Short mmCIF file of C-alpha atoms and ligand atoms in Angstrom, two decimals:
data_model
loop_
_atom_site.label_atom_id
_atom_site.label_comp_id
_atom_site.label_asym_id
_atom_site.label_seq_id
_atom_site.Cartn_x
_atom_site.Cartn_y
_atom_site.Cartn_z
CA MET G 29 19.24 54.10 75.22
CA SER G 30 21.06 50.81 76.06
CA ASN G 31 24.65 50.88 77.32
CA ILE G 32 24.95 46.69 77.05
CA THR G 33 24.24 44.10 74.03
CA PHE G 34 25.08 40.50 74.90
CA SER G 35 27.47 38.90 72.18
CA MET G 36 29.00 35.85 70.73
CA ILE G 37 31.69 35.46 67.99
CA LYS G 38 30.50 32.04 66.20
CA PRO G 39 31.49 28.80 66.16
CA ASP G 40 33.01 29.65 62.55
CA ALA G 41 35.54 32.06 63.52
CA VAL G 42 36.74 30.68 66.65
CA GLU G 43 38.54 28.14 64.85
CA ALA G 44 38.93 30.12 61.98
CA GLY G 45 41.92 32.55 64.53
CA ASN G 46 39.31 34.93 64.19
CA SER G 47 38.77 35.87 67.42
CA GLY G 48 41.98 38.77 67.64
CA ALA G 49 40.87 40.67 65.25
CA ILE G 50 37.00 40.72 66.19
CA LEU G 51 37.87 42.43 69.42
CA LYS G 52 40.00 44.71 68.18
CA MET G 53 37.30 45.44 65.84
CA ILE G 54 35.00 46.27 68.78
CA GLU G 55 37.31 48.08 71.52
CA GLU G 56 38.32 50.38 68.27
CA ALA G 57 34.19 50.97 67.59
CA GLY G 58 33.85 51.79 71.88
CA PHE G 59 32.99 48.63 73.23
CA LYS G 60 34.64 48.06 76.62
CA ILE G 61 34.41 44.45 77.57
CA GLN G 62 31.91 43.46 81.19
CA ALA G 63 32.33 39.82 81.40
CA MET G 64 33.17 37.90 78.36
CA LYS G 65 34.03 33.57 78.20
CA LYS G 66 34.35 30.62 75.87
CA LEU G 67 32.60 27.72 75.96
CA TRP G 68 30.83 25.13 74.06
CA LEU G 69 27.36 24.77 74.05
CA THR G 70 25.15 22.55 74.25
CA ARG G 71 22.71 20.76 71.81
CA GLU G 72 20.00 21.69 74.53
CA ARG G 73 21.90 24.90 75.33
CA ALA G 74 21.79 26.72 71.90
CA GLY G 75 18.14 25.49 71.66
CA GLN G 76 17.42 27.57 74.81
CA PHE G 77 19.84 30.50 73.45
CA TYR G 78 17.75 30.17 70.25
CA GLU G 79 14.43 28.89 70.93
CA VAL G 80 12.63 32.93 69.61
CA HIS G 81 13.21 30.87 66.53
CA LYS G 82 11.95 27.65 66.99
CA GLU G 83 9.59 28.24 64.52
CA ARG G 84 12.16 29.03 61.59
CA PRO G 85 12.84 26.74 58.59
CA PHE G 86 16.73 26.97 59.95
CA TYR G 87 16.40 26.26 64.10
CA GLY G 88 18.00 22.84 63.56
CA ASP G 89 20.89 23.96 61.65
CA LEU G 90 21.09 26.62 63.38
CA CYS G 91 21.28 25.17 66.85
CA GLU G 92 23.56 22.34 65.18
CA TYR G 93 26.26 25.20 64.84
CA MET G 94 25.89 26.61 67.59
CA SER G 95 27.38 23.41 69.48
CA SER G 96 28.84 22.67 66.95
CA GLY G 97 32.57 24.05 68.61
CA PRO G 98 33.91 26.30 71.30
CA ILE G 99 32.72 30.29 71.03
CA ILE G 100 32.96 33.64 73.02
CA ALA G 101 29.66 35.26 74.61
CA PHE G 102 30.63 38.44 76.56
CA VAL G 103 29.13 41.41 77.29
CA ALA G 104 30.08 44.87 76.09
CA GLU G 105 29.65 48.65 77.29
CA LYS G 106 28.77 51.62 75.37
CA ASP G 107 26.07 54.19 74.21
CA ASN G 108 23.87 53.25 72.29
CA ALA G 109 24.62 49.46 72.60
CA VAL G 110 22.76 47.87 70.85
CA ALA G 111 22.50 49.17 67.31
CA ASP G 112 26.23 50.71 67.36
CA PHE G 113 26.89 46.88 67.49
CA ARG G 114 24.28 45.46 65.32
CA GLU G 115 25.74 48.73 62.78
CA LEU G 116 29.26 47.26 62.62
CA ILE G 117 28.45 43.32 63.00
CA GLY G 118 26.03 43.50 59.29
CA ALA G 119 23.33 42.37 58.00
CA THR G 120 22.67 38.90 59.14
CA ASN G 121 23.82 37.33 55.71
CA PRO G 122 27.41 38.26 54.63
CA GLN G 123 27.08 39.02 51.50
CA GLU G 124 23.86 42.04 51.86
CA ALA G 125 26.23 43.38 54.94
CA ALA G 126 28.08 46.56 54.42
CA GLU G 127 32.01 46.89 53.01
CA GLY G 128 33.53 47.04 56.78
CA THR G 129 31.87 45.07 59.13
CA ILE G 130 32.57 41.81 60.52
CA ARG G 131 30.39 40.02 59.32
CA LYS G 132 31.17 41.78 55.34
CA LEU G 133 34.79 41.40 56.64
CA PHE G 134 35.25 37.54 58.54
CA ALA G 135 31.20 35.43 58.08
CA LYS G 136 31.30 31.67 54.94
CA ASP G 137 27.66 32.30 55.73
CA ILE G 138 24.00 33.49 55.91
CA SER G 139 24.17 30.06 58.78
CA ALA G 140 27.71 30.40 59.91
CA ASN G 141 28.37 34.66 60.57
CA ALA G 142 31.32 34.84 62.78
CA ILE G 143 29.02 37.44 65.76
CA HIS G 144 25.60 37.33 67.13
CA GLY G 145 23.93 40.74 68.60
CA SER G 146 21.63 40.97 70.60
CA ASP G 147 18.03 42.86 68.83
CA SER G 148 16.95 44.85 71.64
CA ASP G 149 17.42 46.43 74.95
CA GLU G 150 15.64 43.80 76.61
CA ASN G 151 17.24 41.18 75.03
CA ALA G 152 20.40 41.93 75.73
CA ALA G 153 19.98 42.56 79.65
CA ILE G 154 17.75 38.43 79.32
CA GLU G 155 20.56 36.74 76.26
CA ALA G 156 23.45 38.51 78.97
CA GLY G 157 22.06 37.24 81.92
CA PHE G 158 21.74 33.68 79.97
CA PHE G 159 25.50 34.12 80.23
CA PHE G 160 26.42 35.58 83.44
CA SER G 161 25.75 36.17 86.43
CA ARG G 162 25.57 40.05 87.39
CA LEU G 163 27.91 40.31 89.72
CA GLU G 164 30.67 37.16 89.31
CA ARG G 165 32.33 36.94 92.62
CA PHE G 166 34.71 33.59 93.24
P1 IDP R 21 20.66 38.20 63.33
O1 IDP R 21 21.98 37.02 64.07
O2 IDP R 21 21.47 39.05 62.21
O3 IDP R 21 19.87 39.00 64.67
P2 IDP R 21 18.01 36.20 62.79
O4 IDP R 21 17.15 36.73 62.35
O5 IDP R 21 18.36 37.00 65.07
O6 IDP R 21 19.82 36.60 62.69
O7 IDP R 21 18.77 34.72 63.40
C1 IDP R 21 20.26 34.14 63.86
C2 IDP R 21 20.77 33.19 63.04
O8 IDP R 21 20.04 32.34 62.40
C3 IDP R 21 21.73 34.31 62.69
O9 IDP R 21 23.07 35.16 62.96
C4 IDP R 21 21.98 32.78 61.29
O10 IDP R 21 23.13 32.70 62.36
C5 IDP R 21 21.31 32.31 61.48
N1 IDP R 21 20.06 32.59 60.30
C6 IDP R 21 19.58 33.35 59.71
N2 IDP R 21 18.73 33.09 58.45
C7 IDP R 21 19.77 31.89 58.48
C8 IDP R 21 18.63 31.69 57.40
O11 IDP R 21 18.20 32.13 55.80
N3 IDP R 21 19.09 30.40 56.99
C9 IDP R 21 20.21 30.03 57.91
N4 IDP R 21 20.50 30.22 58.79
C10 IDP R 21 20.04 31.40 59.08
MG1 MG R 22 19.00 38.06 66.32
#
């Protein structure tokens, strides 16, 4: 059973001023934020992050979109984190997302869908490592 997942609040939700409401839902669902930062991805870095999707028809649009404005990247901890977080955010297409899910409440459409959530423990570790050191010193 996993205990961490990686997430990003996407540019549409940050721009709309919904990050606070989204983070409140995540904390109320029992997740603890382990690490968090706001940043603006370059087109290149978005392309690296979504490299698994590079053969998909929406890859170019996805990379443009994810580099179109600031995001908030974070690691969240909870028992069964990956599956529970996917349930909290809802289906990729907000029109198919269950009532009360983050995407149902805040996503605009299938590409500007408010939030990312890792799909496996293995990818959670890879994605968290893409943005965060295990122990950030400054
Ligand atoms: P997920 O975010 O629910 O895991 P994935 O299939 O991993 O969904 O796709 C990654 C992201 O790519 C989605 O969150 C969404 O922003 C975008 N995306 C997925 N499918 C489509 C599509 O059919 N058209 C446009 N964008 C898409
Ligand atoms: Mg995915």
